[in-house]
Amino acid sequence: TEIQLVYLQNAHTDTNLAVFLPSERVLYAADTAAIRSLLPSGGVSIFMPDYLRALERLAALDFDHFVSSHFAWGAKADFLAAVQMQKDSWNWIKQAIAHVGGLHGNGVPLINDRERMQRAYEWYYERMKEKYGAWHGFDAQVLPTFLGGFTAYYVGA
């Protein structure tokens, strides 16, 4: 059986690899996405630009089955839905921050402004709940997902 290792650059760690079995049409990509689930603690520690590029590279592979390192395995359509959730989450985090005046609105860093942070989270939460509220772990992980994404954006990832 041919095994292809796909280097994911700095998506999670500098040694993160996915395993692709072309003849079996199976992709195993640890710590990239989960099937109809929000990942524990808001997801993997990531450099967002490389992470999203890695997801796109994986999505372009010709596979039928996706095996995640957490919870369930599923079809390529399930993986693509997980990729879309990550894109939606990232975009909604950036939009939520803009919605409340940006990172330094009124001269006060957003991280130090409880009211604005609450409004940003609520804006984000409404969109996530509408589209992904039925996913496994949503209630427990939506806040950590927001905070992880916010932190990535705040530090320039």
Short mmCIF file of C-alpha atoms in Angstrom, two decimals:
data_model
loop_
_atom_site.label_atom_id
_atom_site.label_comp_id
_atom_site.label_asym_id
_atom_site.label_seq_id
_atom_site.Cartn_x
_atom_site.Cartn_y
_atom_site.Cartn_z
CA THR A 1 0.00 0.00 0.00
CA GLU A 2 1.36 3.38 -0.97
CA ILE A 3 1.57 5.82 1.94
CA GLN A 4 2.03 9.53 1.34
CA LEU A 5 3.03 11.83 4.17
CA VAL A 6 1.75 15.36 3.74
CA TYR A 7 3.79 18.00 5.56
CA LEU A 8 1.46 20.61 7.06
CA GLN A 9 4.15 23.23 7.66
CA ASN A 10 3.44 25.28 10.77
CA ALA A 11 -0.27 24.52 10.93
CA HIS A 12 0.02 22.99 14.41
CA THR A 13 3.62 22.04 15.02
CA ASP A 14 6.66 22.22 12.79
CA THR A 15 6.53 18.42 12.42
CA ASN A 16 2.79 17.94 11.82
CA LEU A 17 2.10 15.38 9.09
CA ALA A 18 -1.05 13.94 7.57
CA VAL A 19 -1.13 10.36 6.28
CA PHE A 20 -2.79 9.78 2.91
CA LEU A 21 -3.43 6.32 1.48
CA PRO A 22 -4.33 7.00 -2.17
CA SER A 23 -5.29 3.43 -3.11
CA GLU A 24 -7.50 3.15 -0.02
CA ARG A 25 -8.81 6.71 -0.50
CA VAL A 26 -8.24 7.43 3.22
CA LEU A 27 -6.84 10.53 4.88
CA TYR A 28 -5.67 10.54 8.49
CA ALA A 29 -4.85 14.06 9.59
CA ALA A 30 -4.29 14.36 13.33
CA ASP A 31 -5.06 17.66 14.99
CA THR A 32 -6.55 19.31 11.91
CA ALA A 33 -10.32 18.97 12.10
CA ALA A 34 -13.04 16.96 13.80
CA ILE A 35 -16.24 15.52 12.39
CA ARG A 36 -19.28 17.59 13.43
CA SER A 37 -17.41 18.60 16.59
CA LEU A 38 -15.78 21.62 18.09
CA LEU A 39 -12.35 20.51 19.24
CA PRO A 40 -11.51 20.41 22.95
CA SER A 41 -10.18 23.63 24.46
CA GLY A 42 -11.14 25.56 21.35
CA GLY A 43 -8.94 23.65 18.95
CA VAL A 44 -5.30 23.07 18.29
CA SER A 45 -2.61 25.65 18.93
CA ILE A 46 -2.13 26.99 15.46
CA PHE A 47 -0.63 29.60 13.22
CA MET A 48 -3.86 30.49 11.45
CA PRO A 49 -2.57 31.30 7.92
CA ASP A 50 -0.60 28.03 7.69
CA TYR A 51 -3.45 26.10 9.30
CA LEU A 52 -6.00 27.30 6.74
CA ARG A 53 -3.55 26.63 3.88
CA ALA A 54 -2.97 23.12 5.24
CA LEU A 55 -6.71 22.45 5.37
CA GLU A 56 -7.02 23.57 1.74
CA ARG A 57 -4.14 21.30 0.69
CA LEU A 58 -5.78 18.36 2.43
CA ALA A 59 -9.19 19.16 0.95
CA ALA A 60 -7.66 19.01 -2.55
CA LEU A 61 -6.60 15.37 -2.06
CA ASP A 62 -8.73 12.65 -3.63
CA PHE A 63 -10.09 10.73 -0.64
CA ASP A 64 -13.41 9.25 0.45
CA HIS A 65 -12.77 8.67 4.17
CA PHE A 66 -11.36 11.04 6.78
CA VAL A 67 -10.00 9.79 10.09
CA SER A 68 -9.66 12.42 12.77
CA SER A 69 -7.55 12.08 15.89
CA HIS A 70 -10.57 13.02 18.03
CA PHE A 71 -14.10 11.63 18.28
CA ALA A 72 -15.38 10.26 14.96
CA TRP A 73 -14.32 9.43 11.44
CA GLY A 74 -16.36 10.28 8.37
CA ALA A 75 -16.52 11.04 4.68
CA LYS A 76 -14.75 13.74 2.70
CA ALA A 77 -17.92 15.83 2.89
CA ASP A 78 -17.62 15.74 6.70
CA PHE A 79 -14.02 16.93 6.48
CA LEU A 80 -15.04 19.73 4.11
CA ALA A 81 -17.77 20.80 6.56
CA ALA A 82 -15.15 20.93 9.33
CA VAL A 83 -12.90 23.02 7.10
CA GLN A 84 -15.81 25.39 6.44
CA MET A 85 -16.48 25.66 10.17
CA GLN A 86 -12.86 26.68 10.76
CA LYS A 87 -13.07 29.29 8.00
CA ASP A 88 -16.40 30.60 9.29
CA SER A 89 -15.09 30.79 12.84
CA TRP A 90 -11.97 32.70 11.79
CA ASN A 91 -13.95 35.12 9.61
CA TRP A 92 -16.58 35.69 12.30
CA ILE A 93 -13.92 36.37 14.91
CA LYS A 94 -12.39 39.06 12.71
CA GLN A 95 -15.84 40.49 11.93
CA ALA A 96 -16.84 40.45 15.62
CA ILE A 97 -13.73 42.44 16.49
CA ALA A 98 -14.46 44.95 13.73
CA HIS A 99 -18.11 45.10 14.87
CA VAL A 100 -17.04 46.44 18.28
CA GLY A 101 -14.53 48.97 16.97
CA GLY A 102 -11.43 46.88 16.39
CA LEU A 103 -8.61 45.85 18.67
CA HIS A 104 -8.00 49.39 19.96
CA GLY A 105 -11.37 51.14 19.65
CA ASN A 106 -11.68 54.31 21.72
CA GLY A 107 -7.97 54.02 22.56
CA VAL A 108 -8.62 51.08 24.89
CA PRO A 109 -7.31 47.63 23.94
CA LEU A 110 -10.23 45.30 23.34
CA ILE A 111 -8.74 42.75 25.72
CA ASN A 112 -9.11 45.34 28.53
CA ASP A 113 -12.68 46.38 27.68
CA ARG A 114 -15.13 43.91 29.24
CA GLU A 115 -18.23 45.37 27.57
CA ARG A 116 -16.75 45.34 24.07
CA MET A 117 -15.31 41.83 24.55
CA GLN A 118 -18.74 40.61 25.67
CA ARG A 119 -20.41 42.21 22.64
CA ALA A 120 -17.79 40.72 20.29
CA TYR A 121 -18.32 37.27 21.79
CA GLU A 122 -22.11 37.54 21.60
CA TRP A 123 -21.90 38.61 17.92
CA TYR A 124 -19.66 35.62 17.19
CA TYR A 125 -21.74 33.23 19.31
CA GLU A 126 -24.99 34.02 17.49
CA ARG A 127 -23.49 33.06 14.13
CA MET A 128 -21.75 29.96 15.42
CA LYS A 129 -24.87 28.77 17.28
CA GLU A 130 -27.06 29.18 14.21
CA LYS A 131 -24.81 27.13 11.94
CA TYR A 132 -22.91 24.78 14.29
CA GLY A 133 -24.93 24.68 17.51
CA ALA A 134 -25.87 21.01 17.05
CA TRP A 135 -22.25 19.89 16.70
CA HIS A 136 -20.68 17.76 19.44
CA GLY A 137 -19.09 19.87 22.16
CA PHE A 138 -20.58 23.14 20.99
CA ASP A 139 -21.79 24.40 24.36
CA ALA A 140 -18.56 23.47 26.14
CA GLN A 141 -16.16 24.61 23.41
CA VAL A 142 -17.62 27.69 21.71
CA LEU A 143 -16.09 30.11 24.23
CA PRO A 144 -12.62 28.50 24.11
CA THR A 145 -12.90 28.49 20.30
CA PHE A 146 -13.61 32.22 20.32
CA LEU A 147 -10.81 32.94 22.79
CA GLY A 148 -8.30 30.86 20.82
CA GLY A 149 -9.23 32.62 17.58
CA PHE A 150 -9.24 36.00 19.26
CA THR A 151 -5.76 35.35 20.67
CA ALA A 152 -4.48 34.25 17.25
CA TYR A 153 -5.85 37.44 15.71
CA TYR A 154 -4.58 39.61 18.58
CA VAL A 155 -1.00 38.37 18.23
CA GLY A 156 -1.11 38.70 14.46
CA ALA A 157 -1.62 35.14 13.37
#
